[in-house]
Amino acid sequence: MSEDVAFLGLGVMGGPMAGHLAAAGHRVTVYNRTATKAQAWLSRCGGAAAATPAEAARSARFVFSCVGGDDDLRAVTVGQDGAFPAMQPGAVFVDHTTTSAEVAREVAEQARSNGLGFLDAPIAGGEPGALQGALSIMVGGDAGAFEQAAPLLKVYGRSVLHMGPVGTGQLTKMVNQICATGIIASLAEGLSFAERAGLDGDKVIELISNGSAASWQVGNRAKPMLQRDFSAGGAVGLLHKDLGICLEEAARTGTSLPVVELVRSYYETFVDRGEGKLDAACLIDLFNGKSGGAG
Amino acid sequence: MSEDVAFLGLGVMGGPMAGHLAAAGHRVTVYNRTATKAQAWLSRCGGAAAATPAEAARSARFVFSCVGGDDDLRAVTVGQDGAFPAMQPGAVFVDHTTTSAEVAREVAEQARSNGLGFLDAPIAGGEPGALQGALSIMVGGDAGAFEQAAPLLKVYGRSVLHMGPVGTGQLTKMVNQICATGIIASLAEGLSFAERAGLDGDKVIELISNGSAASWQVGNRAKPMLQRDFSAGGAVGLLHKDLGICLEEAARTGTSLPVVELVRSYYETFVDRGEGKLDAACLIDLFNGKSGGAG
């Protein structure tokens, strides 16, 4: 069934996701803070562009967002020209942003008081997953709203699972971030060790890509680490923020996250230096004495 | 070309590796400390069994070993009835055991004085890799010996790479162990967090198996963690020993390994309690307060 939908936020992830909806025959109206990005998307994918979230959302049965963080989510929903007041009663807002569980609950409450459905639906799978329409989508919120939105989510999701009430999508994404943290840090330690031992880095990467050390990170971040290319999109500043949220939630449930605490302190070193935009691959420079951060 | 070879040590890894050599048409004589294991191997794979490493190695052009650690390697090479004095001049000894780089250099020196070649050739890929003949083999030692042995190693190795002089195979394996360490620890933290947040563990595993947290460990150790099944073969006691060797080598080259140090202290908690045989999946019980180890 072809639906009227809106997509707010056409970044590295949102752009391809909205594109898959258009390719599947849905009528997509897009909004992006930087309007030139929306125009570029239109020229590739068709559809329509709107000047504000409210205008994009007005006639949509489903509104999707994939924006920067807590404050950006507030802005596109309940801020000036936000989507919520403009949406039709019974329409569903699906947020793909990684936020705190708290803001998910807060915004869901606002949706409810506007007569709208709300799902927190963060994603995993990175840019390749978005391009191939093979993302993991971890969804919190009302089961009825999930049932309605699921066929659309499956357009770009390979695993689309309902985790429980609102906020549980974000909690599941936190598990993802916690697990990724130690992988990145120990990859940086391992490659730093390899360099100091004089080993051929490319051979090391090939050999450890099989078996107990194999990971998405070794496939995607090991070569940038060795090449000191810190230009990819996994900014340490954002990860530092995400891990802070994880630690707050963990404190609430009595879980200790010592590796997360340790690695967050390394990210903080970069944030404190004003280098928060570097990709997390930069951790490699902490472990071989070049930057002195990890002693 | 069909070769006379010997294989010392028929454990979880060595058994299938020796089996692949026999299946490829080589004449394999096996030795195992527990003789019943050698008999079981013979009934599956054919070949011959010997009562001592010396007897197994006597007429072999290549002798392979896959034993427990430094002392076991010394025992089967230069110990009583060890292989070295019995081997033909010019024959090559290939050790698949994970050892220190130091013992690799020491045993290689003994091989040289016996007129033999020696390669340190630890492996990655786990039991599935051994069964499928798809291991990573990281080889240190003389390039000529490597060229001779490589066709045999490729019988069970998917990536077979010469890393440099003797010891560099072990150094590469250390990189593997360092990288795996943080993956296991943060997986334990993440799943502990998930349990405390009341999330469905199986759904969490499915969702994080795609993207930045994806790893061999999540595919192989996550379910045992959730089920508190610590019976698999990655004993914390052995990992504790391996990481000790990694830290010694790192100190030599001026690399800091803070995640390794932290996680090794957790492994130590289990070793100190006499629980060193538990699989590393047991780390999950440190992070949710059940065992109190990680505060």
Coordinates of C-alpha atoms in Angstrom, one line a residue:
Chain A
M1 CA 0.0 0.0 0.0
S2 CA 1.4 3.4 -1.0
E3 CA 1.4 5.8 1.9
D4 CA 1.9 9.6 2.4
V5 CA 5.0 9.9 4.6
A6 CA 7.4 12.6 5.7
F7 CA 11.1 12.2 6.4
L8 CA 12.9 14.8 8.6
G9 CA 16.7 14.8 8.4
L10 CA 18.6 13.7 5.3
G11 CA 22.0 12.9 6.7
V12 CA 24.3 10.0 5.9
M13 CA 21.6 7.6 7.3
G14 CA 18.4 9.5 6.7
G15 CA 19.1 10.3 3.1
P16 CA 19.3 6.7 1.9
M17 CA 16.4 5.6 4.2
A18 CA 14.1 8.2 2.8
G19 CA 15.3 7.1 -0.7
H20 CA 14.3 3.5 0.0
L21 CA 10.7 4.7 0.9
A22 CA 10.4 6.7 -2.3
A23 CA 11.8 3.7 -4.3
A24 CA 9.2 1.5 -2.7
G25 CA 6.4 3.7 -4.1
H26 CA 5.5 5.8 -1.1
R27 CA 4.8 9.6 -1.5
V28 CA 7.7 11.1 0.5
T29 CA 7.9 14.7 1.6
V30 CA 11.3 15.6 3.0
Y31 CA 12.6 18.3 5.3
N32 CA 16.3 19.1 6.0
R33 CA 17.7 22.0 8.1
T34 CA 20.1 22.7 5.3
A35 CA 17.8 23.1 2.3
T36 CA 20.4 22.4 -0.4
K37 CA 20.6 18.8 0.9
A38 CA 16.9 18.4 0.5
Q39 CA 17.1 19.7 -3.1
A40 CA 20.0 17.2 -3.9
W41 CA 17.8 14.4 -2.4
L42 CA 14.8 15.4 -4.6
S43 CA 16.9 15.4 -7.8
R44 CA 18.0 11.8 -7.0
C45 CA 14.8 10.4 -5.5
G46 CA 11.8 12.5 -6.6
G47 CA 9.1 13.3 -4.0
A48 CA 8.6 16.8 -2.5
A49 CA 10.5 19.1 -0.2
A50 CA 9.0 21.3 2.6
A51 CA 10.5 24.4 4.3
T52 CA 9.6 23.3 7.8
P53 CA 8.9 20.0 9.7
A54 CA 5.3 21.2 10.2
E55 CA 4.8 21.6 6.5
A56 CA 6.4 18.2 5.7
A57 CA 4.3 16.4 8.3
R58 CA 0.9 18.0 7.6
S59 CA -0.7 15.3 5.4
A60 CA 1.6 12.3 6.4
R61 CA 0.3 9.2 8.0
F62 CA 3.8 8.4 9.1
V63 CA 6.6 11.0 9.9
F64 CA 10.1 9.7 10.3
S65 CA 13.1 11.6 11.8
C66 CA 16.8 11.0 11.9
V67 CA 18.4 14.0 13.4
G68 CA 21.4 14.8 15.6
G69 CA 20.3 14.2 19.2
D70 CA 17.9 15.1 22.0
D71 CA 17.6 18.8 21.2
D72 CA 17.2 18.3 17.5
L73 CA 14.4 15.8 18.2
R74 CA 12.7 18.4 20.4
A75 CA 13.1 21.0 17.7
V76 CA 11.5 19.0 14.9
T77 CA 8.6 17.8 17.0
V78 CA 7.6 20.4 19.5
G79 CA 9.8 23.4 18.5
Q80 CA 8.9 26.3 16.3
D81 CA 7.3 24.9 13.1
G82 CA 7.6 21.5 14.6
A83 CA 5.7 18.5 13.3
F84 CA 3.5 17.6 16.2
P85 CA 0.9 20.4 16.1
A86 CA 0.6 20.0 12.3
M87 CA 0.1 16.2 12.2
Q88 CA -3.3 14.5 11.6
P89 CA -4.8 12.8 14.7
G90 CA -3.8 9.1 14.7
A91 CA -0.7 9.7 12.6
V92 CA 2.5 8.0 13.9
F93 CA 5.9 9.7 14.5
V94 CA 8.9 7.3 14.2
D95 CA 12.2 8.7 15.5
H96 CA 15.4 7.0 14.3
T97 CA 17.7 9.4 16.2
T98 CA 20.0 8.0 19.0
T99 CA 18.8 9.9 22.1
S100 CA 18.4 9.3 25.8
A101 CA 15.5 7.0 26.9
E102 CA 14.3 10.0 28.9
V103 CA 13.8 12.3 25.9
A104 CA 12.1 9.5 24.1
R105 CA 9.6 9.2 27.0
E106 CA 9.2 13.0 27.2
V107 CA 8.5 13.4 23.4
A108 CA 6.2 10.4 23.4
E109 CA 4.2 12.1 26.1
Q110 CA 3.9 15.2 24.0
A111 CA 2.8 13.1 21.0
R112 CA 0.1 11.4 23.1
S113 CA -1.3 14.8 24.2
N114 CA -1.5 15.7 20.5
G115 CA -3.4 12.5 19.7
L116 CA -0.4 11.0 17.9
G117 CA 1.5 7.7 18.1
F118 CA 5.3 7.7 18.8
L119 CA 8.0 5.1 18.4
D120 CA 11.6 5.4 19.4
A121 CA 13.4 3.4 16.7
P122 CA 17.1 3.9 16.7
I123 CA 19.1 2.0 14.1
A124 CA 22.3 0.0 13.7
G125 CA 24.2 -1.1 10.6
G126 CA 25.9 2.1 9.7
E127 CA 26.1 3.8 6.3
P128 CA 26.4 0.5 4.4
G129 CA 23.2 -0.8 6.2
A130 CA 21.4 2.4 5.2
L131 CA 22.5 2.2 1.6
Q132 CA 21.6 -1.4 1.3
G133 CA 18.3 -1.1 3.2
A134 CA 19.6 -3.7 5.7
L135 CA 19.5 -1.9 9.0
S136 CA 18.7 -3.3 12.5
I137 CA 15.8 -1.2 13.9
M138 CA 15.1 -1.5 17.6
V139 CA 11.7 -0.2 18.4
G140 CA 10.1 1.0 21.6
G141 CA 6.5 2.2 22.0
D142 CA 2.9 1.2 21.7
A143 CA 2.4 -2.3 20.1
G144 CA -0.4 -1.0 17.8
A145 CA 1.7 1.8 16.4
F146 CA 4.5 -0.7 15.9
E147 CA 2.2 -3.0 13.9
Q148 CA 1.2 0.0 11.7
A149 CA 4.7 1.2 11.0
A150 CA 6.5 -2.1 10.7
P151 CA 5.8 -2.6 6.9
L152 CA 7.4 0.7 6.2
L153 CA 10.4 0.0 8.5
K154 CA 11.0 -3.3 6.7
V155 CA 11.6 -1.3 3.5
Y156 CA 15.0 -0.4 4.9
G157 CA 15.3 -2.7 7.9
R158 CA 16.5 -6.3 7.9
S159 CA 15.8 -6.9 11.6
V160 CA 12.8 -4.8 12.8
L161 CA 11.9 -5.8 16.4
H162 CA 9.6 -4.4 19.0
M163 CA 11.5 -4.3 22.3
G164 CA 8.7 -3.0 24.6
P165 CA 7.3 0.3 25.9
V166 CA 8.7 3.7 24.7
G167 CA 12.4 4.1 25.6
T168 CA 13.3 0.4 25.1
G169 CA 14.4 1.1 21.5
Q170 CA 16.9 3.6 22.9
L171 CA 18.0 1.2 25.7
T172 CA 18.7 -1.4 23.1
K173 CA 20.8 1.1 21.1
M174 CA 22.7 1.8 24.3
V175 CA 23.6 -1.9 24.5
N176 CA 24.9 -1.6 21.0
Q177 CA 27.1 1.5 21.9
I178 CA 28.4 -0.2 25.1
C179 CA 29.4 -3.3 23.1
A180 CA 31.0 -1.2 20.3
T181 CA 33.1 0.8 22.8
G182 CA 35.4 -2.0 24.0
I183 CA 35.7 -3.3 20.4
I184 CA 37.1 0.1 19.2
A185 CA 39.4 0.6 22.2
S186 CA 40.9 -2.9 22.1
L187 CA 41.4 -2.6 18.4
A188 CA 43.3 0.6 18.9
E189 CA 45.4 -1.1 21.6
G190 CA 46.0 -4.2 19.4
L191 CA 47.1 -2.2 16.3
S192 CA 49.2 0.0 18.4
F193 CA 51.0 -3.1 19.8
A194 CA 51.4 -4.4 16.3
E195 CA 53.0 -1.2 15.1
R196 CA 55.4 -1.1 18.0
A197 CA 56.3 -4.7 17.4
G198 CA 57.1 -3.9 13.8
L199 CA 54.4 -6.1 12.3
D200 CA 52.9 -5.6 8.8
G201 CA 49.6 -3.9 9.6
D202 CA 47.7 -5.1 6.5
K203 CA 48.7 -8.7 7.2
V204 CA 47.7 -8.4 10.8
I205 CA 44.3 -7.1 9.8
E206 CA 43.7 -9.9 7.3
L207 CA 44.7 -12.5 9.9
I208 CA 42.6 -11.2 12.9
S209 CA 39.6 -10.8 10.7
N210 CA 38.9 -14.5 11.2
G211 CA 38.0 -15.9 14.6
S212 CA 37.8 -14.5 18.1
A213 CA 38.8 -10.9 17.3
A214 CA 36.7 -10.6 14.1
S215 CA 34.4 -7.6 14.2
W216 CA 32.6 -5.0 12.1
Q217 CA 35.2 -2.5 13.6
V218 CA 38.2 -4.5 12.3
G219 CA 36.6 -4.5 8.9
N220 CA 35.8 -0.8 8.9
R221 CA 38.1 1.1 11.4
A222 CA 41.4 -0.8 11.4
K223 CA 42.8 0.6 8.1
P224 CA 41.8 4.2 9.0
M225 CA 43.6 3.7 12.3
L226 CA 46.8 2.5 10.7
Q227 CA 46.6 5.3 8.1
R228 CA 45.8 7.9 10.9
D229 CA 42.7 8.8 8.8
F230 CA 40.3 10.2 11.4
S231 CA 37.8 11.7 8.9
A232 CA 35.0 9.1 9.1
G233 CA 31.7 10.0 10.8
G234 CA 32.0 8.3 14.3
A235 CA 33.0 11.5 16.1
V236 CA 34.5 10.9 19.6
G237 CA 32.5 13.8 20.9
L238 CA 29.2 12.1 20.0
L239 CA 30.3 8.8 21.4
H240 CA 31.4 10.6 24.6
K241 CA 27.9 12.0 24.9
D242 CA 26.3 8.6 24.1
L243 CA 28.4 6.8 26.7
G244 CA 27.5 9.5 29.3
I245 CA 23.8 8.6 28.7
C246 CA 24.7 4.9 29.0
L247 CA 26.4 5.5 32.3
E248 CA 23.4 7.4 33.7
E249 CA 21.0 4.6 32.7
A250 CA 23.4 2.0 34.2
A251 CA 23.6 3.9 37.5
R252 CA 19.8 3.7 37.6
T253 CA 19.7 -0.1 37.2
G254 CA 22.8 -0.9 39.3
T255 CA 25.0 -2.1 36.4
S256 CA 28.7 -1.3 36.5
L257 CA 30.3 -0.5 33.1
P258 CA 34.0 -0.2 33.9
V259 CA 35.3 -0.6 30.3
V260 CA 32.8 2.1 29.2
E261 CA 34.0 4.4 32.0
L262 CA 37.6 3.8 31.1
V263 CA 37.2 4.4 27.3
R264 CA 34.9 7.4 27.9
S265 CA 37.8 9.0 29.8
Y266 CA 39.9 8.6 26.6
Y267 CA 37.2 10.2 24.4
E268 CA 37.1 13.0 27.0
T269 CA 40.8 13.6 26.3
F270 CA 40.0 14.5 22.7
V271 CA 36.9 16.5 23.6
D272 CA 38.9 18.6 26.1
R273 CA 41.4 19.3 23.4
G274 CA 38.7 20.5 21.1
E275 CA 39.1 17.4 18.9
G276 CA 35.7 16.0 19.4
K277 CA 35.0 15.8 15.7
L278 CA 37.7 13.3 15.1
D279 CA 36.5 9.7 14.3
A280 CA 37.0 7.3 17.1
A281 CA 39.8 5.7 15.1
C282 CA 41.9 8.5 16.7
L283 CA 42.1 6.3 19.9
I284 CA 45.1 4.6 18.4
D285 CA 47.2 7.7 19.1
L286 CA 46.5 7.4 22.8
F287 CA 48.2 4.0 23.2
N288 CA 51.6 4.4 21.6
G289 CA 52.7 7.4 23.5
K290 CA 52.3 9.9 20.6
S291 CA 49.7 11.9 22.5
G292 CA 50.4 10.7 26.0
G293 CA 46.7 10.5 27.0
A294 CA 46.7 6.9 28.3
G295 CA 50.1 7.0 29.9
Chain B
M1 CA 52.7 -34.1 -3.4
S2 CA 52.1 -36.6 -0.7
E3 CA 54.3 -36.1 2.4
D4 CA 55.3 -38.0 5.5
V5 CA 54.1 -35.8 8.4
A6 CA 53.6 -36.0 12.1
F7 CA 51.0 -34.2 14.2
L8 CA 51.5 -33.8 18.0
G9 CA 48.4 -32.9 20.0
L10 CA 44.9 -33.9 18.9
G11 CA 42.8 -31.4 20.9
V12 CA 39.8 -29.4 19.7
M13 CA 42.0 -27.7 17.2
G14 CA 44.8 -30.2 16.4
G15 CA 42.4 -33.1 15.9
P16 CA 40.5 -31.6 12.9
M17 CA 43.8 -30.0 11.5
A18 CA 45.5 -33.4 11.4
G19 CA 42.3 -34.9 9.9
H20 CA 42.5 -32.4 7.0
L21 CA 46.1 -33.4 6.3
A22 CA 45.1 -37.1 6.2
A23 CA 42.1 -36.3 4.0
A24 CA 44.4 -34.5 1.6
G25 CA 46.4 -37.7 1.1
H26 CA 49.4 -37.1 3.4
R27 CA 50.8 -40.0 5.5
V28 CA 50.0 -38.7 9.0
T29 CA 51.5 -40.2 12.2
V30 CA 49.9 -38.8 15.3
Y31 CA 50.9 -38.5 18.9
N32 CA 48.7 -37.4 21.8
R33 CA 49.5 -37.4 25.5
T34 CA 46.2 -39.2 26.2
A35 CA 46.5 -42.2 24.0
T36 CA 42.8 -43.0 23.7
K37 CA 42.3 -39.7 21.8
A38 CA 44.9 -40.8 19.3
Q39 CA 43.0 -44.1 18.8
A40 CA 39.7 -42.3 18.4
W41 CA 41.4 -40.1 15.7
L42 CA 42.8 -43.1 13.9
S43 CA 39.4 -44.8 13.7
R44 CA 38.0 -41.6 12.1
C45 CA 40.9 -40.6 9.9
G46 CA 43.3 -43.5 9.3
G47 CA 47.0 -43.0 9.5
A48 CA 49.2 -44.2 12.3
A49 CA 49.7 -43.5 16.0
A50 CA 53.0 -43.3 17.9
A51 CA 53.7 -43.7 21.6
T52 CA 56.1 -40.7 21.9
P53 CA 56.8 -37.5 20.0
A54 CA 60.2 -38.9 19.0
E55 CA 58.6 -42.0 17.4
A56 CA 56.0 -40.0 15.6
A57 CA 58.5 -37.5 14.2
R58 CA 61.3 -40.0 13.1
S59 CA 60.5 -40.2 9.4
A60 CA 58.4 -37.1 9.0
R61 CA 59.5 -34.2 6.7
F62 CA 57.1 -31.9 8.6
V63 CA 56.2 -32.2 12.3
F64 CA 53.2 -30.1 13.5
S65 CA 52.3 -29.5 17.1
C66 CA 49.2 -27.9 18.7
V67 CA 49.6 -28.3 22.5
G68 CA 48.8 -26.4 25.7
G69 CA 51.5 -23.8 26.1
D70 CA 55.2 -23.0 26.6
D71 CA 56.0 -26.0 28.8
D72 CA 54.1 -28.5 26.6
L73 CA 55.9 -27.2 23.6
R74 CA 59.3 -27.7 25.4
A75 CA 58.2 -31.2 26.4
V76 CA 57.3 -32.4 22.9
T77 CA 60.4 -30.9 21.3
V78 CA 63.3 -31.1 23.6
G79 CA 61.9 -33.0 26.6
Q80 CA 62.2 -36.8 27.2
D81 CA 61.3 -38.6 24.0
G82 CA 60.9 -35.2 22.4
A83 CA 60.8 -34.8 18.6
F84 CA 63.9 -32.8 17.9
P85 CA 66.7 -35.4 18.4
A86 CA 64.7 -37.9 16.4
M87 CA 63.9 -35.7 13.4
Q88 CA 65.8 -36.0 10.0
P89 CA 68.2 -33.2 9.2
G90 CA 66.4 -30.5 7.2
A91 CA 63.0 -31.5 8.4
V92 CA 60.7 -28.6 9.6
F93 CA 58.9 -28.3 12.9
V94 CA 55.7 -26.1 12.8
D95 CA 54.2 -25.1 16.1
H96 CA 50.6 -24.0 16.2
T97 CA 50.5 -23.5 20.0
T98 CA 49.9 -20.1 21.4
T99 CA 53.1 -19.4 23.4
S100 CA 55.3 -16.4 24.3
A101 CA 57.5 -15.0 21.5
E102 CA 60.4 -15.8 23.9
V103 CA 59.8 -19.6 24.0
A104 CA 59.3 -19.6 20.2
R105 CA 62.8 -18.0 19.9
E106 CA 64.3 -20.4 22.5
V107 CA 62.8 -23.5 20.8
A108 CA 63.8 -22.3 17.3
E109 CA 67.4 -22.0 18.5
Q110 CA 67.3 -25.6 19.7
A111 CA 65.8 -26.6 16.3
R112 CA 68.7 -24.8 14.5
S113 CA 71.3 -26.6 16.6
N114 CA 69.6 -29.9 15.6
G115 CA 69.8 -29.0 12.0
L116 CA 66.0 -28.4 11.8
G117 CA 63.7 -25.7 10.6
F118 CA 61.2 -24.1 13.0
L119 CA 58.1 -22.0 12.4
D120 CA 55.9 -20.4 15.1
A121 CA 52.5 -20.6 13.5
P122 CA 49.7 -19.9 15.9
I123 CA 46.1 -19.9 14.6
A124 CA 42.9 -18.0 14.8
G125 CA 39.4 -19.0 13.7
G126 CA 38.4 -21.3 16.6
E127 CA 36.9 -24.7 16.4
P128 CA 34.6 -23.9 13.4
G129 CA 37.7 -22.7 11.5
A130 CA 39.6 -25.9 12.4
L131 CA 36.6 -28.1 11.4
Q132 CA 36.1 -26.2 8.1
G133 CA 39.8 -25.9 7.3
A134 CA 39.5 -22.2 7.2
L135 CA 41.9 -21.0 9.9
S136 CA 44.1 -17.9 9.9
I137 CA 47.7 -19.0 10.3
M138 CA 50.3 -16.3 11.4
V139 CA 53.8 -17.6 10.7
G140 CA 57.2 -16.5 12.0
G141 CA 60.5 -18.0 11.1
D142 CA 62.9 -18.5 8.2
A143 CA 61.3 -17.6 4.8
G144 CA 62.7 -20.8 3.2
A145 CA 61.0 -23.1 5.8
F146 CA 57.8 -21.1 5.3
E147 CA 57.8 -21.7 1.6
Q148 CA 58.2 -25.4 2.1
A149 CA 55.5 -25.7 4.8
A150 CA 53.0 -23.3 3.2
P151 CA 51.3 -25.8 0.8
L152 CA 50.6 -28.1 3.8
L153 CA 49.4 -25.1 6.0
K154 CA 47.0 -24.2 3.2
V155 CA 45.3 -27.5 3.6
Y156 CA 43.6 -26.1 6.7
G157 CA 44.4 -22.4 6.5
R158 CA 42.4 -19.8 4.6
S159 CA 44.9 -17.0 5.3
V160 CA 48.4 -18.3 5.7
L161 CA 50.9 -15.3 6.0
H162 CA 54.6 -15.0 6.7
M163 CA 55.0 -12.2 9.3
G164 CA 58.8 -12.1 9.6
P165 CA 61.4 -13.8 11.8
V166 CA 60.7 -16.3 14.4
G167 CA 58.4 -15.0 17.2
T168 CA 56.4 -12.7 14.9
G169 CA 53.7 -15.4 14.5
Q170 CA 53.2 -15.3 18.3
L171 CA 53.3 -11.4 18.3
T172 CA 50.5 -11.4 15.7
K173 CA 48.5 -13.9 17.8
M174 CA 48.9 -11.5 20.7
V175 CA 47.3 -8.7 18.7
N176 CA 44.4 -11.1 18.1
Q177 CA 44.1 -11.8 21.9
I178 CA 44.4 -8.1 22.8
C179 CA 41.6 -7.2 20.3
A180 CA 39.4 -10.1 21.5
T181 CA 39.7 -9.0 25.1
G182 CA 37.8 -5.8 24.9
I183 CA 35.2 -7.4 22.7
I184 CA 34.4 -10.0 25.4
A185 CA 34.4 -7.5 28.2
S186 CA 32.2 -5.0 26.6
L187 CA 29.8 -7.7 25.4
A188 CA 29.5 -8.8 29.0
E189 CA 28.9 -5.2 30.1
G190 CA 26.3 -4.6 27.4
L191 CA 24.3 -7.8 28.0
S192 CA 24.4 -7.2 31.8
F193 CA 23.0 -3.7 31.1
A194 CA 20.3 -5.2 28.9
E195 CA 19.3 -7.7 31.5
R196 CA 19.1 -5.0 34.2
A197 CA 17.0 -2.9 31.8
G198 CA 14.6 -5.8 31.4
L199 CA 15.2 -6.2 27.6
D200 CA 14.7 -9.4 25.7
G201 CA 18.2 -10.8 25.4
D202 CA 17.6 -12.8 22.2
K203 CA 16.1 -9.8 20.4
V204 CA 19.1 -7.7 21.6
I205 CA 21.6 -10.2 20.2
E206 CA 19.8 -10.2 16.9
L207 CA 19.8 -6.5 16.6
I208 CA 23.4 -5.8 17.7
S209 CA 24.7 -8.5 15.4
N210 CA 24.4 -6.0 12.5
G211 CA 26.6 -2.9 12.5
S212 CA 29.2 -1.3 14.8
A213 CA 28.9 -3.9 17.6
A214 CA 28.9 -7.0 15.4
S215 CA 31.6 -9.5 16.2
W216 CA 32.5 -13.1 16.3
Q217 CA 32.0 -12.9 20.0
V218 CA 28.4 -11.7 19.8
G219 CA 27.7 -14.6 17.5
N220 CA 29.5 -17.2 19.7
R221 CA 29.5 -16.0 23.3
A222 CA 26.4 -13.8 23.8
K223 CA 23.9 -16.7 24.2
P224 CA 26.1 -18.6 26.6
M225 CA 26.5 -15.4 28.6
L226 CA 22.7 -14.9 28.9
Q227 CA 22.3 -18.6 29.7
R228 CA 25.1 -18.6 32.3
D229 CA 26.7 -21.5 30.4
F230 CA 30.4 -21.2 31.0
S231 CA 31.4 -24.6 29.7
A232 CA 33.0 -23.6 26.4
G233 CA 36.7 -23.8 25.9
G234 CA 37.9 -20.2 26.3
A235 CA 39.1 -20.6 29.9
V236 CA 39.7 -17.4 31.8
G237 CA 42.8 -19.0 33.3
L238 CA 44.4 -19.4 29.9
L239 CA 43.3 -15.9 28.7
H240 CA 44.7 -14.5 32.0
K241 CA 48.1 -16.2 31.1
D242 CA 48.0 -15.0 27.5
L243 CA 47.3 -11.4 28.5
G244 CA 50.2 -11.5 31.0
I245 CA 52.5 -12.4 28.0
C246 CA 50.9 -9.5 26.0
L247 CA 51.6 -7.1 28.8
E248 CA 55.2 -8.2 29.1
E249 CA 55.7 -7.7 25.4
A250 CA 53.9 -4.4 25.4
A251 CA 56.2 -3.1 28.2
R252 CA 59.2 -4.0 26.1
T253 CA 58.0 -1.9 23.2
G254 CA 56.5 1.0 25.2
T255 CA 52.9 0.3 24.3
S256 CA 50.2 0.9 27.0
L257 CA 47.3 -1.6 27.1
P258 CA 44.9 -0.2 29.6
V259 CA 41.8 -2.2 28.5
V260 CA 43.9 -5.4 28.6
E261 CA 45.1 -4.5 32.1
L262 CA 41.6 -3.8 33.4
V263 CA 40.1 -6.9 31.9
R264 CA 43.0 -9.1 33.0
S265 CA 42.2 -8.0 36.6
Y266 CA 38.7 -9.4 36.1
Y267 CA 40.0 -12.7 34.8
E268 CA 42.3 -12.7 37.9
T269 CA 39.2 -12.6 40.2
F270 CA 38.1 -15.9 38.8
V271 CA 41.6 -17.4 38.9
D272 CA 42.0 -16.4 42.5
R273 CA 38.7 -18.1 43.3
G274 CA 39.9 -21.3 41.6
E275 CA 37.5 -20.8 38.7
G276 CA 40.1 -20.4 36.0
K277 CA 38.5 -23.2 33.9
L278 CA 35.3 -21.3 33.3
D279 CA 34.8 -19.9 29.8
A280 CA 35.3 -16.1 29.5
A281 CA 31.6 -15.8 29.2
C282 CA 31.6 -15.8 33.0
L283 CA 32.6 -12.1 32.9
I284 CA 28.9 -11.3 32.7
D285 CA 28.5 -12.1 36.3
L286 CA 31.1 -9.5 37.3
F287 CA 29.0 -6.6 36.0
N288 CA 25.6 -7.0 37.5
G289 CA 26.7 -7.3 41.1
K290 CA 26.1 -11.0 41.4
S291 CA 29.7 -11.7 42.1
G292 CA 30.8 -8.2 43.2
G293 CA 34.1 -8.4 41.4
A294 CA 33.9 -5.2 39.3
G295 CA 32.2 -3.1 41.9

